[in-house]
Coordinates of C-alpha atoms in Angstrom, one line a residue:
Chain A
M24 CA -82.5 6.9 183.2
Q25 CA -82.9 9.7 180.7
P26 CA -81.0 9.0 177.4
P27 CA -79.1 11.9 176.1
I28 CA -80.5 14.2 173.4
I29 CA -78.7 14.2 170.1
I30 CA -78.3 17.7 168.6
L31 CA -77.1 18.1 165.0
V32 CA -75.9 21.6 164.3
R33 CA -76.3 22.8 160.6
P34 CA -76.4 19.2 159.3
Q35 CA -76.0 19.0 155.5
M36 CA -77.1 15.6 154.2
G37 CA -80.5 14.2 155.0
E38 CA -79.1 10.7 154.6
N39 CA -76.8 11.3 157.5
I40 CA -79.6 12.6 159.7
G41 CA -81.5 9.4 159.0
A42 CA -78.6 7.2 159.6
A43 CA -78.0 9.0 162.9
A44 CA -81.5 8.4 163.9
R45 CA -81.2 4.7 163.2
A46 CA -78.1 4.4 165.4
M47 CA -79.8 6.4 168.2
M48 CA -82.7 3.9 168.2
N49 CA -80.3 0.9 168.4
F50 CA -79.0 2.2 171.7
G51 CA -82.2 3.5 173.2
L52 CA -81.8 7.3 172.4
K53 CA -85.1 8.9 171.5
E54 CA -84.8 12.7 171.1
L55 CA -83.2 14.4 168.0
R56 CA -82.8 18.2 167.6
L57 CA -81.7 20.0 164.5
V58 CA -80.2 23.4 164.4
A59 CA -80.7 25.1 161.0
P60 CA -80.5 22.0 158.8
R61 CA -79.1 23.0 155.4
D62 CA -81.8 21.4 153.2
G63 CA -84.8 22.4 155.4
W64 CA -87.1 20.1 157.3
P65 CA -88.8 17.6 156.9
N66 CA -86.3 16.0 154.6
P67 CA -87.4 12.8 152.7
K68 CA -83.8 11.5 152.5
A69 CA -83.6 11.5 156.3
H70 CA -86.8 9.4 156.4
E71 CA -85.5 6.9 153.9
M72 CA -82.2 6.2 155.7
S73 CA -83.7 6.0 159.2
A74 CA -84.9 2.4 158.7
H75 CA -87.2 1.6 161.6
A76 CA -86.5 4.9 163.3
E77 CA -89.0 7.1 161.5
H78 CA -90.6 8.1 164.7
I79 CA -87.3 9.8 165.8
I80 CA -87.2 11.7 162.5
E81 CA -90.9 12.6 162.7
Q82 CA -90.6 14.0 166.2
A83 CA -87.2 15.8 165.6
K84 CA -87.4 19.5 166.6
V85 CA -85.8 22.2 164.7
F86 CA -84.2 25.2 166.3
E87 CA -82.6 28.4 164.9
T88 CA -79.6 28.5 167.2
L89 CA -77.7 26.0 169.3
A90 CA -78.4 28.0 172.4
D91 CA -82.2 27.5 171.8
A92 CA -81.7 23.8 171.3
L93 CA -79.6 23.5 174.5
A94 CA -82.1 25.6 176.5
E95 CA -83.1 23.2 179.3
C96 CA -80.2 20.8 178.9
Q97 CA -78.1 20.4 182.1
V98 CA -74.9 18.8 180.8
A99 CA -73.9 18.9 177.1
F100 CA -70.8 17.6 175.4
A101 CA -69.7 18.7 172.0
A102 CA -68.4 16.0 169.7
S103 CA -65.1 17.1 168.1
A104 CA -61.9 15.5 167.0
R105 CA -60.0 18.8 166.7
R106 CA -58.0 20.6 169.5
R107 CA -59.3 24.1 169.8
D108 CA -57.5 27.3 170.7
M109 CA -59.8 27.8 173.6
E110 CA -60.0 26.8 177.2
I111 CA -62.2 23.7 177.2
R112 CA -62.1 20.3 178.9
Y113 CA -61.7 17.2 176.7
Y114 CA -63.3 13.9 177.6
F115 CA -63.1 10.3 176.4
P116 CA -66.4 8.8 175.2
E117 CA -66.6 6.5 178.2
T118 CA -65.9 9.3 180.6
A119 CA -68.6 11.5 179.1
A120 CA -71.0 8.7 179.2
Q121 CA -70.2 7.9 182.8
I122 CA -70.8 11.6 183.7
F123 CA -74.2 11.5 182.0
V124 CA -75.2 8.3 183.7
Q125 CA -74.0 9.3 187.1
E126 CA -75.8 12.7 187.1
D127 CA -79.0 11.4 185.4
V128 CA -79.8 14.9 184.1
V129 CA -81.1 16.3 180.9
S130 CA -78.0 15.7 178.8
A131 CA -77.0 16.2 175.1
Y132 CA -74.3 15.2 172.6
V133 CA -73.8 18.0 170.1
F134 CA -72.4 17.4 166.6
G135 CA -71.3 19.9 163.9
P136 CA -71.9 20.0 160.1
E137 CA -70.2 17.4 158.0
N138 CA -67.7 19.7 156.3
N139 CA -66.3 21.7 159.1
G140 CA -67.6 20.4 162.4
L141 CA -68.6 22.7 165.2
A142 CA -67.5 26.3 165.5
N143 CA -65.6 27.4 168.6
E144 CA -68.7 29.6 169.4
D145 CA -70.8 26.4 169.5
I146 CA -68.3 24.6 171.7
A147 CA -68.3 27.5 174.2
L148 CA -71.9 26.7 174.9
C149 CA -71.2 23.2 175.9
N150 CA -69.8 21.7 179.2
G151 CA -66.9 20.1 177.4
V152 CA -65.7 18.3 174.3
V153 CA -65.9 14.6 173.8
T154 CA -63.4 13.2 171.4
I155 CA -63.7 9.7 169.9
P156 CA -60.1 8.3 169.8
T157 CA -59.2 7.5 166.2
H158 CA -56.2 6.5 164.2
P159 CA -54.1 9.7 164.0
D160 CA -54.0 9.8 160.2
N161 CA -57.8 9.5 159.8
K162 CA -59.7 11.6 162.4
S163 CA -62.7 12.5 160.2
L164 CA -65.6 10.2 161.2
N165 CA -68.8 10.1 159.4
I166 CA -71.4 11.9 161.5
A167 CA -73.7 8.9 161.9
Q168 CA -70.7 6.8 162.9
S169 CA -69.9 9.3 165.6
V170 CA -73.5 9.3 166.8
G171 CA -73.3 5.5 166.8
V172 CA -70.1 5.3 168.9
L173 CA -71.2 7.8 171.4
A174 CA -74.7 6.3 171.7
Y175 CA -73.1 2.9 172.1
T176 CA -70.8 4.1 174.9
W177 CA -73.7 5.7 176.7
F178 CA -75.8 2.6 176.4
R179 CA -73.0 0.5 177.8
A180 CA -72.5 2.9 180.7
S181 CA -76.2 3.0 181.4
Q182 CA -76.3 -0.7 181.8
G183 CA -73.7 -0.6 184.6
E184 CA -71.1 -3.3 184.9
Q185 CA -71.0 -6.1 182.3
K186 CA -74.6 -7.4 182.4
P187 CA -74.2 -10.9 181.0
L188 CA -75.2 -11.5 177.4
E189 CA -78.4 -13.5 177.3
V190 CA -77.8 -16.9 175.7
G191 CA -80.2 -19.5 174.5
E192 CA -82.5 -21.2 176.9
G193 CA -81.1 -24.3 178.5
V194 CA -77.5 -23.4 177.7
E195 CA -75.5 -24.1 180.7
L196 CA -71.7 -24.4 181.2
A197 CA -70.5 -27.7 182.4
S198 CA -68.9 -28.0 185.8
Q199 CA -65.2 -28.9 186.2
D200 CA -65.9 -32.3 187.7
S201 CA -68.1 -33.4 184.7
L202 CA -65.2 -32.3 182.5
Q203 CA -62.8 -34.2 184.6
K204 CA -64.9 -37.4 184.4
L205 CA -65.0 -37.1 180.6
Y206 CA -61.3 -36.7 180.6
D207 CA -60.7 -39.7 182.8
Y208 CA -62.9 -41.8 180.6
L209 CA -60.9 -40.6 177.5
D210 CA -57.6 -41.2 179.2
G211 CA -58.6 -44.7 180.2
E212 CA -59.6 -45.5 176.6
L213 CA -56.4 -44.0 175.2
N214 CA -54.4 -46.0 177.7
V215 CA -55.7 -49.4 176.9
R216 CA -55.2 -48.6 173.2
G217 CA -51.5 -47.7 173.5
F218 CA -51.8 -44.0 172.9
Y219 CA -49.0 -43.3 175.4
K220 CA -46.0 -44.8 173.7
T221 CA -43.6 -44.3 176.6
E222 CA -44.0 -43.8 180.3
N223 CA -41.7 -40.9 180.1
L224 CA -43.9 -38.9 177.8
R225 CA -47.2 -39.8 179.5
P226 CA -47.5 -37.2 182.2
K227 CA -46.8 -34.3 179.8
M228 CA -49.1 -35.7 177.1
Q229 CA -51.9 -36.2 179.7
M230 CA -51.5 -32.7 181.0
N231 CA -51.6 -31.1 177.6
L232 CA -54.7 -33.1 176.5
R233 CA -56.4 -32.2 179.8
A234 CA -55.6 -28.5 179.2
L235 CA -56.8 -28.7 175.6
L236 CA -60.2 -30.0 176.8
G237 CA -60.4 -27.3 179.5
R238 CA -59.7 -24.5 177.1
M239 CA -63.0 -25.0 175.4
V240 CA -65.2 -23.5 178.1
I241 CA -67.7 -26.2 177.4
T242 CA -71.5 -26.6 178.0
K243 CA -73.3 -29.5 179.7
Q244 CA -74.7 -30.5 176.3
E245 CA -71.3 -30.5 174.7
I246 CA -70.0 -32.8 177.5
Q247 CA -72.7 -35.2 176.6
T248 CA -71.8 -34.9 172.9
L249 CA -68.2 -35.7 173.6
W250 CA -69.1 -38.8 175.7
G251 CA -71.0 -40.0 172.6
V252 CA -68.1 -39.2 170.3
I253 CA -65.6 -41.2 172.5
A254 CA -68.1 -44.1 172.8
T255 CA -68.7 -44.2 169.1
L256 CA -65.0 -44.1 168.3
T257 CA -64.3 -46.9 170.7
R258 CA -67.2 -49.1 169.7
K259 CA -66.1 -52.5 168.3
Chain B
M94 CA -50.1 -5.0 166.6
Q95 CA -52.0 -6.6 163.7
P96 CA -55.4 -5.0 163.2
P97 CA -58.2 -7.5 162.7
I98 CA -59.4 -8.3 159.1
I99 CA -63.0 -7.3 158.3
I100 CA -64.9 -10.0 156.4
L101 CA -68.3 -9.2 154.8
V102 CA -70.2 -12.3 153.8
R103 CA -72.5 -11.9 150.9
P104 CA -72.9 -8.1 151.4
Q105 CA -75.7 -6.6 149.4
M106 CA -75.3 -2.8 149.1
G107 CA -72.1 -1.2 147.8
E108 CA -72.8 1.8 149.9
N109 CA -72.5 -0.2 153.1
I110 CA -69.2 -1.8 151.9
G111 CA -67.9 1.8 151.3
A112 CA -69.1 3.1 154.7
A113 CA -67.6 0.1 156.4
A114 CA -64.3 0.8 154.8
R115 CA -64.4 4.4 156.0
A116 CA -65.1 3.3 159.6
M117 CA -62.3 0.8 159.3
M118 CA -59.8 3.4 158.3
N119 CA -60.8 5.7 161.2
F120 CA -59.8 3.0 163.6
G121 CA -56.6 1.8 161.9
L122 CA -58.1 -1.4 160.3
K123 CA -56.6 -2.1 156.8
E124 CA -57.8 -5.3 155.3
L125 CA -61.3 -6.0 153.9
R126 CA -62.4 -9.3 152.5
L127 CA -65.7 -9.9 150.6
V128 CA -67.4 -13.3 150.3
A129 CA -69.6 -13.4 147.2
P130 CA -70.8 -9.8 147.1
R131 CA -74.2 -9.7 145.6
D132 CA -73.6 -6.9 143.0
G133 CA -70.1 -8.2 142.0
W134 CA -66.8 -6.5 142.4
P135 CA -65.6 -3.8 141.9
N136 CA -68.6 -1.8 142.8
P137 CA -68.6 2.0 142.1
K138 CA -71.0 2.7 145.0
A139 CA -68.6 1.2 147.5
H140 CA -65.9 3.6 146.1
E141 CA -68.1 6.6 146.4
M142 CA -69.1 6.0 150.1
S143 CA -65.6 5.2 151.2
A144 CA -64.5 8.8 151.5
H145 CA -60.8 8.7 152.0
A146 CA -60.7 5.0 152.3
E147 CA -60.5 4.2 148.6
H148 CA -57.3 2.2 149.1
I149 CA -59.1 -0.2 151.4
I150 CA -61.8 -0.7 148.7
E151 CA -59.2 -1.1 145.9
Q152 CA -57.2 -3.7 147.9
A153 CA -60.3 -5.6 149.0
K154 CA -60.1 -9.3 148.2
V155 CA -63.0 -11.4 147.0
F156 CA -63.6 -15.0 148.0
E157 CA -66.1 -17.6 147.1
T158 CA -66.7 -19.0 150.5
L159 CA -66.2 -17.9 154.1
A160 CA -63.9 -20.8 154.7
D161 CA -61.6 -19.5 152.0
A162 CA -61.7 -16.0 153.4
L163 CA -60.8 -17.3 156.9
A164 CA -58.1 -19.6 155.6
E165 CA -55.0 -18.3 157.5
C166 CA -56.9 -16.4 160.3
Q167 CA -56.2 -17.7 163.8
V168 CA -59.1 -16.2 165.8
A169 CA -62.4 -15.0 164.2
F170 CA -65.5 -13.7 165.8
A171 CA -68.8 -13.6 164.0
A172 CA -70.9 -10.5 164.5
S173 CA -74.5 -11.4 165.4
A174 CA -77.3 -10.0 167.5
R175 CA -79.3 -13.2 167.4
R176 CA -79.1 -16.2 169.8
R177 CA -78.6 -19.3 167.7
D178 CA -79.8 -22.8 168.3
M179 CA -76.2 -24.0 168.4
E180 CA -73.4 -24.4 170.8
I181 CA -71.3 -21.3 170.5
R182 CA -69.7 -18.8 172.9
Y183 CA -71.0 -15.2 173.0
Y184 CA -68.7 -12.3 173.7
F185 CA -69.0 -8.6 174.4
P186 CA -67.3 -6.3 172.0
E187 CA -64.8 -5.3 174.6
T188 CA -64.0 -8.9 175.5
A189 CA -63.5 -9.9 171.9
A190 CA -61.3 -7.0 171.3
Q191 CA -59.2 -7.8 174.4
I192 CA -58.7 -11.4 173.1
F193 CA -57.5 -10.1 169.7
V194 CA -55.1 -7.6 171.4
Q195 CA -53.8 -10.1 173.9
E196 CA -53.2 -12.9 171.4
D197 CA -51.8 -10.6 168.6
V198 CA -52.7 -13.1 166.0
V199 CA -54.3 -13.0 162.5
S200 CA -57.8 -12.1 163.6
A201 CA -61.1 -11.3 161.9
Y202 CA -64.5 -9.9 162.5
V203 CA -67.1 -11.6 160.3
F204 CA -70.4 -9.9 159.2
G205 CA -73.4 -11.3 157.4
P206 CA -75.6 -9.9 154.7
E207 CA -77.9 -6.9 155.5
N208 CA -81.2 -8.8 155.2
N209 CA -80.6 -12.0 157.2
G210 CA -77.2 -11.9 158.9
L211 CA -74.8 -14.8 159.0
A212 CA -76.1 -18.3 158.6
N213 CA -75.5 -20.9 161.4
E214 CA -73.0 -22.6 159.0
D215 CA -71.0 -19.5 158.7
I216 CA -70.9 -19.0 162.5
A217 CA -69.8 -22.6 163.0
L218 CA -66.5 -21.6 161.2
C219 CA -65.8 -18.9 163.7
N220 CA -64.3 -19.1 167.2
G221 CA -67.3 -17.3 168.8
V222 CA -70.0 -14.7 168.4
V223 CA -69.5 -11.1 169.2
T224 CA -72.7 -9.3 170.1
I225 CA -73.0 -5.5 170.3
P226 CA -75.4 -4.8 173.2
T227 CA -78.4 -2.8 171.9
H228 CA -81.7 -1.7 173.1
P229 CA -83.8 -4.9 173.2
D230 CA -86.5 -3.5 170.9
N231 CA -84.1 -2.5 168.2
K232 CA -81.3 -5.0 167.7
S233 CA -80.8 -4.5 164.0
L234 CA -77.7 -2.4 163.5
N235 CA -76.6 -1.0 160.1
I236 CA -73.7 -3.1 159.0
A237 CA -71.3 -0.1 158.7
Q238 CA -72.3 0.9 162.2
S239 CA -71.5 -2.6 163.5
V240 CA -68.1 -2.4 161.8
G241 CA -67.6 1.0 163.3
V242 CA -68.5 0.0 166.9
L243 CA -66.3 -3.2 166.7
A244 CA -63.4 -1.3 165.0
Y245 CA -63.7 1.4 167.7
T246 CA -63.6 -1.2 170.6
W247 CA -60.6 -2.9 169.0
F248 CA -58.8 0.4 168.6
R249 CA -59.5 1.3 172.3
A250 CA -58.2 -2.0 173.5
S251 CA -55.2 -1.8 171.3
Q252 CA -54.2 1.4 172.9
G253 CA -54.0 -0.1 176.4
E254 CA -55.4 1.8 179.3
Q255 CA -56.7 5.4 178.9
K256 CA -53.9 7.0 177.0
P257 CA -54.5 10.7 177.8
L258 CA -56.2 12.8 175.2
E259 CA -53.8 15.3 173.7
V260 CA -54.8 18.8 174.5
G261 CA -53.5 22.0 173.0
E262 CA -49.9 23.1 173.8
G263 CA -49.4 25.2 176.9
V264 CA -52.7 24.1 178.4
E265 CA -51.9 23.1 182.0
L266 CA -54.2 22.6 184.9
A267 CA -53.8 25.0 187.9
S268 CA -52.5 23.7 191.2
Q269 CA -54.8 23.7 194.3
D270 CA -52.8 26.4 196.0
S271 CA -53.2 28.8 193.1
L272 CA -56.9 28.3 193.2
Q273 CA -56.9 28.8 197.0
K274 CA -55.0 32.1 196.6
L275 CA -57.6 33.2 194.0
Y276 CA -60.4 32.2 196.4
D277 CA -58.8 34.0 199.4
Y278 CA -58.6 37.2 197.3
L279 CA -62.2 36.9 196.2
D280 CA -63.3 36.2 199.8
G281 CA -61.4 39.3 201.0
E282 CA -63.1 41.5 198.4
L283 CA -66.5 40.1 199.1
N284 CA -66.0 40.5 202.8
V285 CA -65.1 44.3 202.7
R286 CA -68.1 44.8 200.4
G287 CA -70.6 43.2 202.9
F288 CA -71.4 40.0 200.8
Y289 CA -71.8 38.0 204.0
K290 CA -74.9 39.5 205.6
T291 CA -74.7 37.6 208.9
E292 CA -71.9 35.9 210.7
N293 CA -74.1 32.8 211.1
L294 CA -74.3 32.2 207.4
R295 CA -70.7 33.1 206.5
P296 CA -69.0 29.7 207.0
K297 CA -71.5 27.8 204.8
M298 CA -71.5 30.5 202.1
Q299 CA -67.8 30.5 202.0
M300 CA -67.6 26.7 201.8
N301 CA -70.1 26.6 199.0
L302 CA -68.3 29.3 197.0
R303 CA -65.0 27.6 197.5
A304 CA -66.5 24.3 196.3
L305 CA -68.0 26.0 193.3
L306 CA -64.6 27.3 192.2
G307 CA -63.0 23.9 192.8
R308 CA -65.6 22.2 190.6
M309 CA -64.4 23.7 187.4
V310 CA -61.1 21.8 187.2
I311 CA -59.4 25.0 186.0
T312 CA -56.2 25.8 184.0
K313 CA -53.5 28.1 184.9
Q314 CA -54.6 30.5 182.2
E315 CA -58.1 30.5 183.6
I316 CA -56.9 31.4 187.0
Q317 CA -55.2 34.4 185.5
T318 CA -58.4 35.3 183.7
L319 CA -60.4 35.1 187.0
W320 CA -57.9 37.3 188.8
G321 CA -58.5 39.9 186.0
V322 CA -62.2 39.5 186.3
I323 CA -62.2 40.1 190.0
A324 CA -59.8 43.0 189.7
T325 CA -62.0 44.6 187.1
L326 CA -65.2 44.2 189.0
T327 CA -63.7 45.8 192.1
R328 CA -62.0 48.7 190.3
K329 CA -63.2 52.1 191.5

């Protein structure tokens, strides 16, 4: 699957370009394009902030116009929080990402300068606007944060449905019957020690205690640990 | 709905604290807690990077230990990319956010220092680990980016299902019949001008052109514009 290209139009601060590159790398994006960067290119501050993403900075291409930067792209979405007085489609980040993933084309996210964002003329060159939902009082996202959120949503979409998180080796959830055996043992020990004061209360107390154990979503190792805890507590 | 608290444990750079506060504000998070910040507190660099989120920085509370910072929290997830040699549940950002939203409790996301992340002892104080899926080669996210992604996923979950994006006033999608009328008019004009060279090809060409028009997901205003375009092109 081809990851989307990130295009920064007239970016101002090298630090933001570097931070954007770092976020790109975290989510498997590789290609950065710059349209008329304010402080020229290369920019040492971009290098500095890119952490381990220097190669993205070093391979970044510079263009004079957005049209040049978009030349061979097939689907491009402009990142913008503002509603424009123009006819354009607006997309949620997740929807835009799904479109990129589904089409598997040369795709791009386009970001404007830090002070004013993209001009309407820039947006007219794109296939739509992607808007990151924000709190209505604070819509102005840092540019590297915007790159991070869109790169994240693309990465999630590119993985398909909920690929399980890898956990440590040998970590395995316990089965319900092993939990039930543990509970039965505990219940027996509590019983002989007079935990259930009245027969009336017993069923409800048993049910609640069983539910409490079940709530933990417990591993095989933890079941062993709890056997040990109960055995130790009941040792004479 | 109570937004989650952000707890930064032994944060190192003031710039990152400020950038985290800015991201918090974008997504409606309000309360920042710091556990033993390396460079003391207040920190002018945090102020500087917080953009319009100075109030979050000014109201941030400082604690000596994570246990103190977590005192009245009811559910807390530790942000970590690493698998730990300990028994702990791992959650996707979206799952953790859903749990916070569903329970509507005093909740917190906990982040470790920039160099090493959270210690296992810190993680043992939390209800689980939240892991932001990343490219396997580049798991180390900037701390403010991590705060941004988790704050974003919480904000999305707190809004419930896909609340539609507000678009400009008066923007309304066209109905299928108004598109069909436009197409019929275009087809008629093409027909009298000999666009369909052979009767054989006509049905397929018509279908493809109709599909092309339909693909645009078009507004009422755009339908008007296209009527004008066709009329202009056919004017003698």
